[in-house]
Coordinates of C-alpha atoms in Angstrom, one line a residue:
A1072 CA -42.5 -4.8 3.4
G1073 CA -41.6 -1.6 5.2
L1074 CA -40.6 -3.4 8.4
V1075 CA -38.3 -5.7 6.5
R1076 CA -36.3 -2.7 5.3
L1077 CA -36.2 -1.0 8.8
P1078 CA -32.6 -2.0 9.6
E1079 CA -31.5 -0.3 6.4
R1080 CA -33.1 3.0 7.5
W1081 CA -32.7 3.0 11.2
S1082 CA -29.6 3.2 13.4
A1083 CA -29.5 3.1 17.1
P1084 CA -28.8 6.4 18.9
S1085 CA -25.4 6.9 20.4
L1086 CA -25.0 6.4 24.1
P1087 CA -25.7 9.7 25.8
V1088 CA -22.8 9.4 28.3
G1089 CA -19.3 7.9 28.1
G1090 CA -16.9 6.4 30.5
E1091 CA -15.7 9.8 31.7
A1092 CA -19.1 10.5 33.2
F1093 CA -19.0 7.3 35.3
M1094 CA -15.4 8.0 36.3
G1095 CA -16.5 11.4 37.5
L1096 CA -18.9 9.6 39.8
G1097 CA -16.2 7.5 41.2
V1098 CA -16.1 4.4 39.0
P1099 CA -12.5 3.4 38.5
E1100 CA -11.1 3.0 35.0
G1101 CA -10.6 -0.6 34.0
P1102 CA -12.9 -3.7 34.3
A1103 CA -15.3 -2.0 36.8
L1104 CA -15.9 0.8 34.3
G1105 CA -16.5 -1.7 31.5
A1106 CA -19.0 -3.6 33.6
V1107 CA -20.9 -0.4 34.5
M1108 CA -20.9 0.8 30.9
A1109 CA -22.3 -2.6 29.7
R1110 CA -25.0 -2.5 32.4
F1111 CA -25.8 1.1 31.5
R1112 CA -26.1 0.2 27.8
A1113 CA -28.4 -2.7 28.4
I1114 CA -30.6 -0.7 30.8
W1115 CA -30.7 2.3 28.5
I1116 CA -31.7 0.1 25.5
A1117 CA -34.4 -1.6 27.6
A1118 CA -35.7 1.8 28.6
G1119 CA -36.2 2.9 25.0
F1120 CA -33.0 5.0 24.5
P1121 CA -34.1 8.0 26.6
L1122 CA -32.0 11.1 26.1
D1123 CA -33.4 13.5 28.7
R1124 CA -30.9 14.3 31.5
Q1125 CA -33.1 13.1 34.4
A1126 CA -33.7 9.7 32.8
V1127 CA -30.1 9.3 31.9
E1128 CA -28.9 10.2 35.4
R1129 CA -31.4 7.7 36.9
L1130 CA -30.2 5.0 34.6
M1131 CA -26.6 5.8 35.4
R1132 CA -27.3 5.3 39.1
E1133 CA -29.1 2.1 38.4
A1134 CA -26.1 0.8 36.4
M1135 CA -23.8 1.7 39.2
G1136 CA -26.1 -0.2 41.7
R1137 CA -27.1 3.0 43.4
D1138 CA -30.7 4.1 44.1
D1139 CA -30.0 7.4 45.7

């Protein structure tokens, strides 16, 4: 019964970065930014919502198509 009620008790964490962080890395405002943000959100969720800086930075690069 506890799992049935989980959605009532749990809320997803907020994204650890916003669009301004990606714009600071050269992503232009507009559709490109929206696409990168959507990729980041999906990658971040799949990774288990990490919040540590190194993991977030790695996921940001991945969302931007960079592996440097």
